[in-house]
mmCIF file of C-alpha atoms in Angstrom:
data_model
loop_
_atom_site.group_PDB
_atom_site.id
_atom_site.type_symbol
_atom_site.label_atom_id
_atom_site.label_comp_id
_atom_site.label_asym_id
_atom_site.label_seq_id
_atom_site.Cartn_x
_atom_site.Cartn_y
_atom_site.Cartn_z
ATOM 1 C CA MET A 1 137.315 32.420 -235.314
ATOM 2 C CA PHE A 2 138.679 31.621 -231.846
ATOM 3 C CA THR A 3 140.609 33.991 -229.651
ATOM 4 C CA HIS A 4 143.494 32.339 -227.868
ATOM 5 C CA LEU A 5 143.082 33.440 -224.177
ATOM 6 C CA ILE A 6 145.473 31.302 -222.115
ATOM 7 C CA PRO A 7 148.570 30.008 -223.896
ATOM 8 C CA ASP A 8 150.540 26.957 -223.070
ATOM 9 C CA ALA A 9 153.469 29.060 -221.875
ATOM 10 C CA ALA A 10 151.268 30.635 -219.044
ATOM 11 C CA PRO A 11 152.202 30.146 -215.392
ATOM 12 C CA PRO A 12 150.706 26.857 -213.844
ATOM 13 C CA ALA A 13 148.064 28.889 -211.965
ATOM 14 C CA ALA A 14 146.617 30.297 -215.236
ATOM 15 C CA GLN A 15 146.743 27.043 -216.868
ATOM 16 C CA ALA A 16 144.699 25.478 -214.028
ATOM 17 C CA ASP A 17 142.349 28.552 -214.399
ATOM 18 C CA ALA A 18 141.692 27.608 -218.027
ATOM 19 C CA SER A 19 140.252 24.156 -217.051
ATOM 20 C CA VAL A 20 138.265 25.463 -214.185
ATOM 21 C CA ARG A 21 137.007 28.356 -216.290
ATOM 22 C CA PHE A 22 135.817 26.040 -219.046
ATOM 23 C CA GLN A 23 133.960 24.001 -216.486
ATOM 24 C CA ARG A 24 132.324 27.184 -215.104
ATOM 25 C CA LEU A 25 131.202 28.240 -218.720
ATOM 26 C CA LEU A 26 129.756 24.818 -219.298
ATOM 27 C CA ALA A 27 127.807 24.923 -215.918
ATOM 28 C CA THR A 28 126.596 28.565 -216.731
ATOM 29 C CA ALA A 29 125.517 27.544 -220.171
ATOM 30 C CA LEU A 30 123.332 24.689 -218.710
ATOM 31 C CA ALA A 31 121.987 27.026 -216.016
ATOM 32 C CA ASN A 32 120.906 29.794 -218.390
ATOM 33 C CA GLY A 33 119.552 27.509 -221.083
ATOM 34 C CA SER A 34 122.111 28.488 -223.790
ATOM 35 C CA PHE A 35 123.885 25.109 -223.888
ATOM 36 C CA VAL A 36 123.796 23.438 -227.377
ATOM 37 C CA LYS A 37 126.301 20.588 -227.257
ATOM 38 C CA LEU A 38 129.779 19.422 -225.961
ATOM 39 C CA LEU A 39 132.280 17.281 -227.716
ATOM 40 C CA LEU A 40 135.309 15.578 -225.964
ATOM 41 C CA SER A 41 137.921 14.207 -228.408
ATOM 42 C CA LYS A 42 141.647 13.321 -228.694
ATOM 43 C CA TYR A 43 141.030 10.420 -226.443
ATOM 44 C CA VAL A 44 144.196 9.272 -224.556
ATOM 45 C CA GLY A 45 142.726 6.535 -222.282
ATOM 46 C CA GLU A 46 143.104 2.722 -222.379
ATOM 47 C CA GLU A 47 139.862 1.743 -223.985
ATOM 48 C CA ALA A 48 140.311 0.298 -227.481
ATOM 49 C CA GLN A 49 138.488 1.820 -230.387
ATOM 50 C CA LEU A 50 136.949 4.712 -228.341
ATOM 51 C CA GLU A 51 137.079 7.864 -230.379
ATOM 52 C CA ARG A 52 134.983 10.581 -228.739
ATOM 53 C CA LEU A 53 132.319 11.583 -226.192
ATOM 54 C CA MET A 54 129.359 13.632 -227.386
ATOM 55 C CA VAL A 55 127.129 15.265 -224.695
ATOM 56 C CA ARG A 56 123.614 16.941 -225.215
ATOM 57 C CA GLU A 57 120.939 17.876 -222.863
ATOM 58 C CA VAL A 58 117.657 15.736 -222.765
ATOM 59 C CA LEU A 59 114.367 16.149 -220.728
ATOM 60 C CA LEU A 60 113.383 12.692 -219.272
ATOM 61 C CA ARG A 61 110.295 12.400 -217.032
ATOM 62 C CA GLY A 62 110.281 16.094 -216.517
ATOM 63 C CA GLU A 63 113.975 16.096 -215.292
ATOM 64 C CA ARG A 64 116.859 17.693 -217.213
ATOM 65 C CA GLN A 65 119.726 15.293 -217.787
ATOM 66 C CA LEU A 66 122.970 15.125 -219.755
ATOM 67 C CA SER A 67 122.934 12.313 -222.417
ATOM 68 C CA LEU A 68 126.490 11.138 -222.841
ATOM 69 C CA LEU A 69 127.167 9.154 -226.052
ATOM 70 C CA TRP A 70 130.527 7.224 -226.141
ATOM 71 C CA ARG A 71 131.312 6.651 -229.828
ATOM 72 C CA TYR A 72 133.619 3.654 -230.674
ATOM 73 C CA GLN A 73 134.819 2.575 -234.075
ATOM 74 C CA THR A 74 132.088 -0.267 -234.260
ATOM 75 C CA ARG A 75 129.457 0.721 -231.595
ATOM 76 C CA ASP A 76 127.963 3.490 -229.455
ATOM 77 C CA ILE A 77 127.141 3.448 -225.829
ATOM 78 C CA THR A 78 124.754 6.106 -224.319
ATOM 79 C CA LYS A 79 124.188 7.015 -220.685
ATOM 80 C CA ASN A 80 121.801 9.641 -219.178
ATOM 81 C CA LEU A 81 122.875 11.351 -215.994
ATOM 82 C CA PRO A 82 121.483 14.109 -213.755
ATOM 83 C CA LEU A 83 123.036 17.495 -214.556
ATOM 84 C CA ALA A 84 125.224 17.636 -211.337
ATOM 85 C CA GLU A 85 126.358 14.122 -211.662
ATOM 86 C CA GLY A 86 127.201 14.570 -215.406
ATOM 87 C CA LEU A 87 129.174 17.723 -214.807
ATOM 88 C CA ASP A 88 131.299 15.881 -212.164
ATOM 89 C CA LEU A 89 132.024 13.045 -214.495
ATOM 90 C CA LEU A 90 133.004 15.408 -217.319
ATOM 91 C CA ALA A 91 135.333 17.376 -214.975
ATOM 92 C CA THR A 92 137.263 14.071 -214.323
ATOM 93 C CA LEU A 93 137.435 13.095 -217.918
ATOM 94 C CA MET A 94 138.723 16.463 -219.423
ATOM 95 C CA GLY A 95 142.546 16.400 -219.396
ATOM 96 C CA ALA A 96 142.736 12.892 -217.979
ATOM 97 C CA GLN A 97 141.223 10.937 -220.915
ATOM 98 C CA PHE A 98 140.289 13.468 -223.459
ATOM 99 C CA HIS A 99 142.784 16.231 -224.536
ATOM 100 C CA SER A 100 140.145 18.439 -226.391
ATOM 101 C CA ALA A 101 136.800 19.723 -225.186
ATOM 102 C CA HIS A 102 134.570 21.735 -227.556
ATOM 103 C CA LEU A 103 131.700 23.622 -226.047
ATOM 104 C CA GLN A 104 128.869 25.250 -228.289
ATOM 105 C CA THR A 105 126.367 27.595 -226.827
ATOM 106 C CA GLN A 106 123.742 29.758 -228.460
ATOM 107 C CA GLY A 107 126.239 32.666 -228.545
ATOM 108 C CA GLU A 108 129.774 31.264 -228.542
ATOM 109 C CA GLU A 109 132.182 28.401 -228.997
ATOM 110 C CA VAL A 110 134.754 27.508 -226.397
ATOM 111 C CA GLN A 111 137.626 25.022 -226.920
ATOM 112 C CA LEU A 112 139.756 23.649 -224.150
ATOM 113 C CA VAL A 113 142.968 21.916 -225.442
ATOM 114 C CA PHE A 114 145.618 19.911 -223.559
ATOM 115 C CA SER A 115 149.153 19.741 -224.777
ATOM 116 C CA ARG A 116 151.116 16.370 -224.637
ATOM 117 C CA LYS A 117 152.341 17.513 -221.272
ATOM 118 C CA GLY A 118 148.816 18.093 -220.013
ATOM 119 C CA ARG A 119 148.960 21.828 -220.131
ATOM 120 C CA PRO A 120 145.549 23.329 -220.893
ATOM 121 C CA SER A 121 144.780 26.321 -223.012
ATOM 122 C CA LEU A 122 141.469 28.013 -223.684
ATOM 123 C CA ARG A 123 140.128 29.551 -226.916
ATOM 124 C CA MET A 124 136.897 31.488 -227.379
ATOM 125 C CA GLY A 125 134.863 32.706 -230.402
ATOM 126 C CA ARG A 126 131.427 33.564 -231.630
ATOM 127 C CA ALA A 127 129.361 30.560 -232.667
ATOM 128 C CA THR A 128 128.603 30.084 -236.348
ATOM 129 C CA PRO A 129 124.871 31.347 -236.717
ATOM 130 C CA ALA A 130 123.867 28.646 -238.938
ATOM 131 C CA ALA A 131 124.953 25.988 -236.375
ATOM 132 C CA VAL A 132 123.065 27.464 -233.453
ATOM 133 C CA PRO A 133 119.371 26.893 -233.139
ATOM 134 C CA VAL A 134 116.974 29.764 -231.908
ATOM 135 C CA VAL A 135 116.196 27.752 -228.876
ATOM 136 C CA ALA A 136 118.413 24.883 -227.494
ATOM 137 C CA GLU A 137 116.164 21.800 -227.799
ATOM 138 C CA ALA A 138 116.100 19.169 -225.073
ATOM 139 C CA GLY A 139 114.612 15.614 -225.441
ATOM 140 C CA HIS A 140 114.496 12.710 -227.749
ATOM 141 C CA ASP A 141 111.846 14.097 -230.096
ATOM 142 C CA LYS A 142 109.942 17.404 -230.490
ATOM 143 C CA GLU A 143 107.054 16.498 -228.188
ATOM 144 C CA LYS A 144 109.352 15.754 -225.264
ATOM 145 C CA GLN A 145 111.242 19.111 -225.852
ATOM 146 C CA ARG A 146 108.189 21.146 -224.552
ATOM 147 C CA TYR A 147 107.479 21.993 -220.989
ATOM 148 C CA LEU A 148 103.932 22.858 -221.881
ATOM 149 C CA GLU A 149 100.926 21.270 -223.622
ATOM 150 C CA LEU A 150 99.744 23.021 -226.808
ATOM 151 C CA GLY A 151 96.309 21.314 -226.390
ATOM 152 C CA ARG A 152 95.319 23.230 -223.209
ATOM 153 C CA PRO A 153 92.116 25.119 -224.100
ATOM 154 C CA PHE A 154 93.246 28.486 -222.670
ATOM 155 C CA TRP A 155 95.771 28.809 -225.552
ATOM 156 C CA LEU A 156 92.835 29.071 -227.881
ATOM 157 C CA ASP A 157 91.408 32.013 -225.938
ATOM 158 C CA LEU A 158 94.839 33.841 -226.001
ATOM 159 C CA GLY A 159 95.173 33.277 -229.795
ATOM 160 C CA LEU A 160 98.285 31.092 -229.674
ATOM 161 C CA SER A 161 96.413 28.004 -231.063
ATOM 162 C CA HIS A 162 93.378 27.333 -233.222
ATOM 163 C CA LEU A 163 91.221 24.410 -234.157
ATOM 164 C CA VAL A 164 91.933 22.541 -237.312
ATOM 165 C CA ARG A 165 89.441 19.614 -237.865
ATOM 166 C CA GLY A 166 88.624 19.659 -234.188
ATOM 167 C CA GLU A 167 92.210 19.437 -232.978
ATOM 168 C CA ALA A 168 94.244 22.304 -231.433
ATOM 169 C CA GLN A 169 97.169 23.366 -233.557
ATOM 170 C CA LEU A 170 99.755 26.168 -233.344
ATOM 171 C CA VAL A 171 98.978 29.242 -235.195
ATOM 172 C CA PRO A 172 101.806 29.416 -237.676
ATOM 173 C CA ALA A 173 102.548 33.012 -236.820
ATOM 174 C CA MET A 174 102.915 32.108 -233.137
ATOM 175 C CA SER A 175 105.504 29.321 -233.606
ATOM 176 C CA ARG A 176 108.400 31.590 -232.513
ATOM 177 C CA LYS A 177 106.500 32.868 -229.421
ATOM 178 C CA TRP A 178 105.618 29.328 -228.416
ATOM 179 C CA LYS A 179 109.289 28.439 -228.419
ATOM 180 C CA GLN A 180 109.978 31.467 -226.389
ATOM 181 C CA ILE A 181 107.394 30.641 -223.834
ATOM 182 C CA ASN A 182 108.704 27.103 -223.263
ATOM 183 C CA LYS A 183 112.310 28.626 -223.044
ATOM 184 C CA PHE A 184 111.091 30.958 -220.290
ATOM 185 C CA ILE A 185 109.481 27.917 -218.395
ATOM 186 C CA GLU A 186 112.723 26.074 -218.715
ATOM 187 C CA ILE A 187 114.601 28.899 -216.970
ATOM 188 C CA PHE A 188 111.790 29.477 -214.409
ATOM 189 C CA ALA A 189 111.809 25.611 -213.576
ATOM 190 C CA ALA A 190 115.650 25.716 -213.089
ATOM 191 C CA ALA A 191 115.424 28.887 -210.962
ATOM 192 C CA LEU A 192 112.783 27.190 -208.731
ATOM 193 C CA LYS A 193 114.924 24.164 -208.350
ATOM 194 C CA ASN A 194 118.029 26.295 -207.273
ATOM 195 C CA SER A 195 115.863 28.397 -204.921
ATOM 196 C CA GLY A 196 114.504 25.290 -203.004
ATOM 197 C CA LEU A 197 110.979 26.276 -204.111
ATOM 198 C CA ALA A 198 110.713 23.058 -206.188
ATOM 199 C CA GLU A 199 110.130 21.301 -202.778
ATOM 200 C CA SER A 200 107.307 23.537 -201.756
ATOM 201 C CA ALA A 201 103.812 22.463 -201.912
ATOM 202 C CA ASP A 202 102.639 25.884 -203.081
ATOM 203 C CA VAL A 203 104.304 28.642 -204.854
ATOM 204 C CA HIS A 204 103.138 32.441 -204.986
ATOM 205 C CA VAL A 205 104.117 34.237 -208.216
ATOM 206 C CA ALA A 206 103.477 37.825 -209.278
ATOM 207 C CA ASP A 207 104.056 38.814 -212.995
ATOM 208 C CA PHE A 208 104.204 42.499 -213.526
ATOM 209 C CA GLY A 209 103.291 43.894 -216.940
ATOM 210 C CA SER A 210 101.650 40.610 -217.697
ATOM 211 C CA GLY A 211 100.186 41.848 -220.978
ATOM 212 C CA LYS A 212 97.987 39.190 -222.708
ATOM 213 C CA GLY A 213 99.080 36.638 -220.091
ATOM 214 C CA TYR A 214 101.164 34.181 -222.168
ATOM 215 C CA LEU A 215 103.775 33.558 -219.452
ATOM 216 C CA THR A 216 101.242 34.008 -216.605
ATOM 217 C CA PHE A 217 98.980 31.183 -217.891
ATOM 218 C CA ALA A 218 102.121 29.127 -218.696
ATOM 219 C CA MET A 219 103.521 29.430 -215.096
ATOM 220 C CA HIS A 220 100.352 28.473 -213.466
ATOM 221 C CA ASP A 221 99.778 25.576 -215.951
ATOM 222 C CA TRP A 222 103.348 24.320 -215.462
ATOM 223 C CA LEU A 223 103.240 24.538 -211.609
ATOM 224 C CA HIS A 224 99.934 22.745 -211.644
ATOM 225 C CA SER A 225 101.451 20.016 -213.757
ATOM 226 C CA GLN A 226 104.147 19.548 -211.088
ATOM 227 C CA GLY A 227 101.477 18.836 -208.357
ATOM 228 C CA LYS A 228 101.840 22.263 -206.754
ATOM 229 C CA GLN A 229 99.185 24.614 -205.608
ATOM 230 C CA ALA A 230 99.859 27.561 -207.749
ATOM 231 C CA HIS A 231 98.932 31.174 -206.748
ATOM 232 C CA VAL A 232 99.860 33.199 -209.899
ATOM 233 C CA THR A 233 98.854 36.890 -210.337
ATOM 234 C CA GLY A 234 99.302 38.925 -213.419
ATOM 235 C CA VAL A 235 99.441 42.611 -212.802
ATOM 236 C CA GLU A 236 98.730 44.899 -215.867
ATOM 237 C CA LEU A 237 97.821 48.526 -216.484
ATOM 238 C CA ARG A 238 95.679 47.876 -219.544
ATOM 239 C CA GLU A 239 92.139 47.049 -218.221
ATOM 240 C CA ASP A 240 91.134 45.208 -221.461
ATOM 241 C CA MET A 241 94.020 42.774 -221.091
ATOM 242 C CA VAL A 242 93.017 42.222 -217.332
ATOM 243 C CA ARG A 243 89.526 41.569 -218.362
ATOM 244 C CA LEU A 244 90.421 39.200 -221.252
ATOM 245 C CA CYS A 245 92.734 37.131 -219.025
ATOM 246 C CA ASN A 246 90.401 36.972 -216.116
ATOM 247 C CA GLU A 247 87.538 35.759 -218.325
ATOM 248 C CA ALA A 248 89.922 32.946 -219.707
ATOM 249 C CA ALA A 249 91.004 31.889 -216.340
ATOM 250 C CA GLN A 250 87.447 31.642 -215.071
ATOM 251 C CA ARG A 251 86.183 29.964 -218.122
ATOM 252 C CA HIS A 252 88.674 27.159 -217.692
ATOM 253 C CA ALA A 253 88.303 27.007 -213.820
ATOM 254 C CA MET A 254 92.025 27.814 -213.272
ATOM 255 C CA ALA A 255 92.042 28.094 -209.425
ATOM 256 C CA GLY A 256 94.734 30.240 -207.970
ATOM 257 C CA LEU A 257 95.192 32.374 -211.319
ATOM 258 C CA ARG A 258 93.938 35.762 -211.467
ATOM 259 C CA PHE A 259 94.701 39.137 -213.059
ATOM 260 C CA ASP A 260 94.724 42.522 -211.358
ATOM 261 C CA HIS A 261 94.796 46.104 -212.679
ATOM 262 C CA GLY A 262 97.716 47.961 -211.174
ATOM 263 C CA ASP A 263 101.507 48.310 -211.346
ATOM 264 C CA VAL A 264 104.510 47.378 -209.164
ATOM 265 C CA ARG A 265 104.475 50.499 -207.229
ATOM 266 C CA SER A 266 100.970 50.170 -205.817
ATOM 267 C CA TYR A 267 100.526 46.249 -205.690
ATOM 268 C CA THR A 268 100.862 44.676 -202.268
ATOM 269 C CA PRO A 269 100.618 40.836 -202.095
ATOM 270 C CA LEU A 270 100.404 38.865 -198.788
ATOM 271 C CA ARG A 271 103.026 36.475 -199.961
ATOM 272 C CA LEU A 272 105.473 36.480 -202.845
ATOM 273 C CA ASP A 273 107.955 33.665 -203.698
ATOM 274 C CA VAL A 274 108.666 34.759 -207.319
ATOM 275 C CA MET A 275 108.727 38.181 -208.771
ATOM 276 C CA ILE A 276 108.778 38.615 -212.492
ATOM 277 C CA ALA A 277 108.864 41.904 -214.466
ATOM 278 C CA LEU A 278 109.681 41.683 -218.253
ATOM 279 C CA HIS A 279 110.135 44.699 -220.476
ATOM 280 C CA ALA A 280 109.822 46.994 -217.521
ATOM 281 C CA CYS A 281 110.944 50.516 -218.914
ATOM 282 C CA ASP A 282 113.921 52.325 -217.367
ATOM 283 C CA ILE A 283 113.571 52.676 -213.541
ATOM 284 C CA ALA A 284 110.378 50.606 -213.536
ATOM 285 C CA THR A 285 112.809 47.612 -213.500
ATOM 286 C CA ASP A 286 114.514 49.178 -210.313
ATOM 287 C CA HIS A 287 111.201 49.513 -208.660
ATOM 288 C CA ALA A 288 110.287 45.876 -209.580
ATOM 289 C CA ILE A 289 113.531 44.453 -208.136
ATOM 290 C CA HIS A 290 113.066 46.676 -205.075
ATOM 291 C CA PHE A 291 109.651 45.240 -204.624
ATOM 292 C CA GLY A 292 110.916 41.713 -204.871
ATOM 293 C CA LEU A 293 113.519 42.370 -202.257
ATOM 294 C CA ARG A 294 111.087 43.957 -199.898
ATOM 295 C CA THR A 295 108.734 41.109 -200.105
ATOM 296 C CA GLY A 296 111.498 38.637 -199.685
ATOM 297 C CA ALA A 297 111.052 36.793 -203.047
ATOM 298 C CA ARG A 298 113.358 33.913 -203.444
ATOM 299 C CA VAL A 299 113.368 34.288 -207.201
ATOM 300 C CA ILE A 300 113.562 37.600 -209.120
ATOM 301 C CA MET A 301 113.442 37.508 -212.921
ATOM 302 C CA CYS A 302 113.583 40.832 -214.809
ATOM 303 C CA SER A 303 114.100 41.797 -218.400
ATOM 304 C CA PRO A 304 115.021 45.454 -218.421
ATOM 305 C CA CYS A 305 114.704 47.939 -221.274
ATOM 306 C CA CYS A 306 115.010 51.734 -222.079
ATOM 307 C CA HIS A 307 118.120 52.512 -219.889
ATOM 308 C CA LYS A 308 117.444 56.177 -219.492
ATOM 309 C CA GLN A 309 118.445 57.212 -216.018
ATOM 310 C CA ILE A 310 122.227 56.485 -216.191
ATOM 311 C CA ARG A 311 123.006 57.728 -219.695
ATOM 312 C CA PRO A 312 122.625 61.495 -219.069
ATOM 313 C CA GLN A 313 124.723 61.344 -215.928
ATOM 314 C CA MET A 314 127.636 59.430 -217.523
ATOM 315 C CA GLN A 315 130.916 61.494 -217.644
ATOM 316 C CA MET A 316 133.160 59.927 -220.199
ATOM 317 C CA PRO A 317 136.342 58.627 -218.507
ATOM 318 C CA ALA A 318 139.398 60.004 -220.482
ATOM 319 C CA GLN A 319 140.566 56.365 -221.293
ATOM 320 C CA LEU A 320 137.188 55.619 -222.902
ATOM 321 C CA ARG A 321 136.475 58.995 -224.535
ATOM 322 C CA PRO A 322 137.517 57.929 -228.040
ATOM 323 C CA LEU A 323 135.095 54.846 -227.844
ATOM 324 C CA LEU A 324 132.191 56.577 -226.179
ATOM 325 C CA GLN A 325 132.053 59.604 -228.418
ATOM 326 C CA HIS A 326 129.816 57.431 -230.596
ATOM 327 C CA GLY A 327 126.246 57.611 -229.420
ATOM 328 C CA ILE A 328 125.540 53.913 -230.025
ATOM 329 C CA HIS A 329 128.559 53.007 -227.919
ATOM 330 C CA LEU A 330 127.499 55.374 -225.136
ATOM 331 C CA GLY A 331 124.041 53.797 -225.028
ATOM 332 C CA GLN A 332 125.486 50.330 -224.914
ATOM 333 C CA GLU A 333 127.929 51.288 -222.197
ATOM 334 C CA ALA A 334 124.948 52.865 -220.087
ATOM 335 C CA GLU A 335 122.965 49.724 -220.536
ATOM 336 C CA MET A 336 125.967 47.567 -219.365
ATOM 337 C CA VAL A 337 126.659 49.907 -216.350
ATOM 338 C CA THR A 338 122.988 49.973 -215.277
ATOM 339 C CA ASP A 339 122.402 46.307 -215.432
ATOM 340 C CA GLY A 340 125.798 45.561 -213.948
ATOM 341 C CA LEU A 341 124.986 47.798 -210.929
ATOM 342 C CA ARG A 342 121.702 46.041 -210.473
ATOM 343 C CA ALA A 343 123.367 42.656 -210.457
ATOM 344 C CA LEU A 344 125.923 43.860 -207.884
ATOM 345 C CA LEU A 345 123.205 45.402 -205.704
ATOM 346 C CA LEU A 346 121.177 42.152 -205.831
ATOM 347 C CA GLU A 347 124.337 40.179 -204.871
ATOM 348 C CA ALA A 348 124.886 42.502 -201.980
ATOM 349 C CA GLU A 349 121.379 41.730 -200.818
ATOM 350 C CA GLY A 350 122.022 37.991 -200.659
ATOM 351 C CA TYR A 351 121.264 36.732 -204.128
ATOM 352 C CA ASP A 352 123.057 34.579 -206.661
ATOM 353 C CA THR A 353 122.764 36.682 -209.792
ATOM 354 C CA GLN A 354 123.131 36.068 -213.513
ATOM 355 C CA VAL A 355 122.741 38.369 -216.427
ATOM 356 C CA PHE A 356 122.288 36.802 -219.782
ATOM 357 C CA GLU A 357 120.639 37.373 -223.195
ATOM 358 C CA PHE A 358 117.230 35.691 -223.422
ATOM 359 C CA VAL A 359 115.315 34.791 -226.505
ATOM 360 C CA ALA A 360 113.188 37.986 -227.244
ATOM 361 C CA LEU A 361 109.613 37.711 -226.111
ATOM 362 C CA GLU A 362 108.435 40.551 -228.380
ATOM 363 C CA HIS A 363 110.626 39.601 -231.321
ATOM 364 C CA THR A 364 113.246 42.215 -230.560
ATOM 365 C CA SER A 365 116.830 41.845 -231.586
ATOM 366 C CA LYS A 366 118.165 42.198 -227.946
ATOM 367 C CA ASN A 367 116.607 40.996 -224.805
ATOM 368 C CA LYS A 368 118.601 40.752 -221.505
ATOM 369 C CA MET A 369 117.440 38.856 -218.449
ATOM 370 C CA ILE A 370 118.473 39.512 -214.837
ATOM 371 C CA LEU A 371 117.931 36.250 -212.839
ATOM 372 C CA ALA A 372 118.490 36.434 -209.114
ATOM 373 C CA VAL A 373 118.065 33.410 -206.681
ATOM 374 C CA LYS A 374 118.275 34.014 -202.854
ATOM 375 C CA ARG A 375 120.988 32.145 -201.195
ATOM 376 C CA SER A 376 120.376 29.742 -198.478
ATOM 377 C CA GLN A 377 123.284 31.115 -196.503
ATOM 378 C CA PRO A 378 123.541 34.834 -195.591
ATOM 379 C CA LEU A 379 126.290 37.036 -197.135
ATOM 380 C CA SER A 380 129.344 37.625 -195.106
ATOM 381 C CA ALA A 381 130.025 41.285 -193.875
ATOM 382 C CA ALA A 382 133.325 41.200 -195.661
ATOM 383 C CA ARG A 383 131.824 40.144 -199.102
ATOM 384 C CA ARG A 384 128.957 42.700 -198.635
ATOM 385 C CA ALA A 385 131.679 45.383 -197.976
ATOM 386 C CA GLU A 386 133.573 44.379 -200.939
ATOM 387 C CA LEU A 387 130.522 44.628 -203.226
ATOM 388 C CA GLN A 388 129.556 48.037 -201.871
ATOM 389 C CA ALA A 389 133.053 49.229 -202.533
ATOM 390 C CA GLN A 390 132.815 48.000 -206.214
ATOM 391 C CA ILE A 391 129.588 49.793 -206.650
ATOM 392 C CA ALA A 392 131.087 52.981 -205.250
ATOM 393 C CA GLU A 393 134.121 52.754 -207.431
ATOM 394 C CA ILE A 394 131.968 52.084 -210.666
ATOM 395 C CA LYS A 395 129.878 55.247 -209.864
ATOM 396 C CA ARG A 396 132.974 57.232 -209.197
ATOM 397 C CA PHE A 397 134.643 56.110 -212.426
ATOM 398 C CA TYR A 398 131.614 57.167 -214.670
ATOM 399 C CA GLY A 399 130.716 60.175 -212.542
ATOM 400 C CA LEU A 400 127.207 58.855 -211.473
ATOM 401 C CA ARG A 401 125.269 60.676 -208.930
ATOM 402 C CA GLU A 402 122.358 58.309 -208.458
ATOM 403 C CA GLN A 403 121.113 54.743 -209.480
ATOM 404 C CA CYS A 404 117.420 54.272 -208.706
ATOM 405 C CA LEU A 405 117.649 50.769 -207.131
ATOM 406 C CA GLU A 406 120.459 51.859 -204.764
ATOM 407 C CA THR A 407 118.481 54.858 -203.793
ATOM 408 C CA LEU A 408 115.348 52.776 -203.039
ATOM 409 C CA LEU A 409 117.440 50.337 -200.937
ATOM 410 C CA ALA A 410 119.042 53.238 -198.977
ATOM 411 C CA ALA A 411 115.559 54.661 -198.272
#
């Protein structure tokens, strides 16, 4: 069910904001990989028999593009455009030629409707579960939807694939993980492009808490397929996992891929472009983010869990006491405050930051990702002061004495 956010009777500035906000939601959905489809309808232009415009994402020759299908009464016309060009075109069409835009993402549905006088209103609601795939697919068929090749021999070593009549096939129980790995690479590829690293001849990556190495191998393989000299290191505390992954990397002569025994607090690379730490417990995420900042990483990707530091400190504001008296709500609030502060601190350090729910790598029901990409231009002193004031106000509101990442940065 949709919630009506900005009515037709709203002031002109709010009406304009409805259209702008819809365009931002569309761009964000494409950036974080949650985009499913877009439908433009209620055509008011001059082309005879044109009924609607349907938009989906495809992968063509390794490049993400928008596939636009103009549906007429008697024929269809399809055109594929790069993401930026496609978004610009859609912005000119909404309101001018189509009076309804319906965006579907993996978590919500957003509808932008224009009245006869051209006044926009925005409605939002949760997506129907049956209509949303686990992973938004991109491409013309299932083979083209994958960033990785299942036939690579190291997947056999890691137990993701097995041989059936001499041919590598996905282990049925690993099908969900295979989709998740490809989803991660999709986000990873977009982050590299936004950071400028897509133009670099070589890329240095550290994956902390690499475990069995699924993502570590995947990143190395994908970077290599893009013609780059990949230097990817998995850092893991469990020695048996380090040994297993190193043996597989050496067996298949994967130059530039290695696994070290250690953790984020003791590891010191010579160069780091991308810092990854998934499922880092509690303040281990803060140490990982701080490590990425200290080493000047241009991309930081974290998936935090076990938000323990903030919760015992939180003093329930009087306005929220009726809500936060329930333990589950207090836990959710602590999680939101913790990751919200981390995002603000990253922005204050000169990063464009997004926080979004990512497909769970360990089959958990909830998995949040913090994605930070270093800006090409330094942050202004005024914006930095504004962010620091916001952080201080949040801490005051909840009565927080300390947040680990802020303490590490101050030191």
